Amino acid sequence: MTTTMSIATIVRTLRIDRNLSLRDLAALSGVTASYLSRIENDIKPNITINVLSSLCRALKADPKLFLDDDLQKVLVQPIDFKDFSYYKRFITKDEN
């Protein structure tokens, strides 16, 4: 198995996908927001297995995602809008 995405990219992608701020993720994972920021900006790329485990639990992510290139490709697949009717249900209108 090879990986093409950095831990920083995976954590940021998952956090944004789950609509979490750095503070939200910090509260869920027990990792400080400043440390998460350093992780996401690749300033502190060598994180411990305990921190990675906490992030996986908080993000509801399989730890294999950080190790498997094929799983990473699924994470960043572009959306195909050919069948837009399927995607309509995910779009909400603000009624205000």
mmCIF file of C-alpha atoms in Angstrom:
data_model
loop_
_atom_site.group_PDB
_atom_site.id
_atom_site.type_symbol
_atom_site.label_atom_id
_atom_site.label_comp_id
_atom_site.label_asym_id
_atom_site.label_seq_id
_atom_site.Cartn_x
_atom_site.Cartn_y
_atom_site.Cartn_z
ATOM 1 C CA MET A 1 0.000 0.000 0.000
ATOM 2 C CA THR A 2 1.181 3.468 -0.840
ATOM 3 C CA THR A 3 -0.263 6.785 0.153
ATOM 4 C CA THR A 4 -0.433 9.895 -1.956
ATOM 5 C CA MET A 5 -2.341 12.206 0.388
ATOM 6 C CA SER A 6 -0.684 13.705 3.429
ATOM 7 C CA ILE A 7 -2.166 13.340 6.889
ATOM 8 C CA ALA A 8 -2.771 17.084 6.782
ATOM 9 C CA THR A 9 -4.889 16.835 3.636
ATOM 10 C CA ILE A 10 -6.880 13.864 4.906
ATOM 11 C CA VAL A 11 -7.653 15.451 8.277
ATOM 12 C CA ARG A 12 -8.672 18.772 6.695
ATOM 13 C CA THR A 13 -10.789 17.069 4.025
ATOM 14 C CA LEU A 14 -12.618 14.910 6.571
ATOM 15 C CA ARG A 15 -13.134 17.815 8.979
ATOM 16 C CA ILE A 16 -14.604 20.047 6.279
ATOM 17 C CA ASP A 17 -16.704 17.187 4.907
ATOM 18 C CA ARG A 18 -18.221 16.732 8.372
ATOM 19 C CA ASN A 19 -18.863 20.481 8.712
ATOM 20 C CA LEU A 20 -16.611 20.767 11.753
ATOM 21 C CA SER A 21 -14.529 23.753 12.751
ATOM 22 C CA LEU A 22 -11.111 23.239 14.274
ATOM 23 C CA ARG A 23 -12.668 23.957 17.676
ATOM 24 C CA ASP A 24 -15.443 21.424 17.064
ATOM 25 C CA LEU A 25 -12.930 18.745 16.153
ATOM 26 C CA ALA A 26 -10.774 19.695 19.138
ATOM 27 C CA ALA A 27 -13.731 19.211 21.475
ATOM 28 C CA LEU A 28 -14.625 15.862 19.916
ATOM 29 C CA SER A 29 -11.086 14.502 19.788
ATOM 30 C CA GLY A 30 -9.426 15.959 22.863
ATOM 31 C CA VAL A 31 -6.684 17.421 20.658
ATOM 32 C CA THR A 32 -6.175 21.173 20.981
ATOM 33 C CA ALA A 33 -7.296 23.412 18.134
ATOM 34 C CA SER A 34 -3.797 24.868 17.813
ATOM 35 C CA TYR A 35 -2.292 21.387 17.468
ATOM 36 C CA LEU A 36 -4.941 20.473 14.885
ATOM 37 C CA SER A 37 -4.074 23.619 12.956
ATOM 38 C CA ARG A 38 -0.407 22.617 12.935
ATOM 39 C CA ILE A 39 -1.370 19.116 11.749
ATOM 40 C CA GLU A 40 -3.572 20.496 8.945
ATOM 41 C CA ASN A 41 -0.844 22.902 7.845
ATOM 42 C CA ASP A 42 1.790 20.147 7.845
ATOM 43 C CA ILE A 43 3.749 21.964 10.537
ATOM 44 C CA LYS A 44 3.532 18.940 12.842
ATOM 45 C CA PRO A 45 3.197 15.998 10.436
ATOM 46 C CA ASN A 46 4.621 13.321 12.771
ATOM 47 C CA ILE A 47 1.616 12.740 15.001
ATOM 48 C CA THR A 48 1.403 9.918 17.513
ATOM 49 C CA ILE A 49 -0.803 6.882 17.049
ATOM 50 C CA ASN A 50 -2.885 8.065 20.025
ATOM 51 C CA VAL A 51 -3.631 11.399 18.358
ATOM 52 C CA LEU A 52 -4.391 9.692 15.046
ATOM 53 C CA SER A 53 -6.712 7.264 16.825
ATOM 54 C CA SER A 54 -8.524 10.131 18.572
ATOM 55 C CA LEU A 55 -8.956 11.944 15.273
ATOM 56 C CA CYS A 56 -10.284 8.822 13.560
ATOM 57 C CA ARG A 57 -12.883 8.336 16.296
ATOM 58 C CA ALA A 58 -13.915 11.995 16.252
ATOM 59 C CA LEU A 59 -14.131 12.078 12.445
ATOM 60 C CA LYS A 60 -15.751 8.627 12.270
ATOM 61 C CA ALA A 61 -13.026 7.613 9.823
ATOM 62 C CA ASP A 62 -11.435 4.243 9.259
ATOM 63 C CA PRO A 63 -7.732 4.452 10.178
ATOM 64 C CA LYS A 64 -6.967 2.556 6.950
ATOM 65 C CA LEU A 65 -7.810 5.765 5.111
ATOM 66 C CA PHE A 66 -4.461 7.185 6.212
ATOM 67 C CA LEU A 67 -2.602 4.187 4.779
ATOM 68 C CA ASP A 68 -4.414 3.053 1.646
ATOM 69 C CA ASP A 69 -4.126 4.956 -1.631
ATOM 70 C CA ASP A 70 -7.289 3.345 -3.041
ATOM 71 C CA LEU A 71 -9.364 4.574 -0.094
ATOM 72 C CA GLN A 72 -7.854 8.035 -0.461
ATOM 73 C CA LYS A 73 -8.954 8.176 -4.100
ATOM 74 C CA VAL A 74 -12.559 7.632 -2.990
ATOM 75 C CA LEU A 75 -12.212 10.531 -0.564
ATOM 76 C CA VAL A 76 -11.554 13.013 -3.364
ATOM 77 C CA GLN A 77 -13.659 11.640 -6.217
ATOM 78 C CA PRO A 78 -15.434 14.349 -8.175
ATOM 79 C CA ILE A 79 -19.222 14.281 -8.077
ATOM 80 C CA ASP A 80 -20.959 13.261 -11.277
ATOM 81 C CA PHE A 81 -24.068 15.419 -11.638
ATOM 82 C CA LYS A 82 -25.479 13.496 -14.623
ATOM 83 C CA ASP A 83 -28.181 12.098 -12.360
ATOM 84 C CA PHE A 84 -29.003 15.368 -10.635
ATOM 85 C CA SER A 85 -32.299 14.055 -9.244
ATOM 86 C CA TYR A 86 -30.317 11.904 -6.834
ATOM 87 C CA TYR A 87 -28.395 14.944 -5.523
ATOM 88 C CA LYS A 88 -31.435 17.242 -5.208
ATOM 89 C CA ARG A 89 -32.373 15.692 -1.881
ATOM 90 C CA PHE A 90 -29.099 16.904 -0.387
ATOM 91 C CA ILE A 91 -29.760 20.515 -1.306
ATOM 92 C CA THR A 92 -31.836 22.520 1.157
ATOM 93 C CA LYS A 93 -33.361 25.899 0.543
ATOM 94 C CA ASP A 94 -33.272 28.594 3.166
ATOM 95 C CA GLU A 95 -36.924 29.487 3.718
ATOM 96 C CA ASN A 96 -36.199 32.794 5.528
#
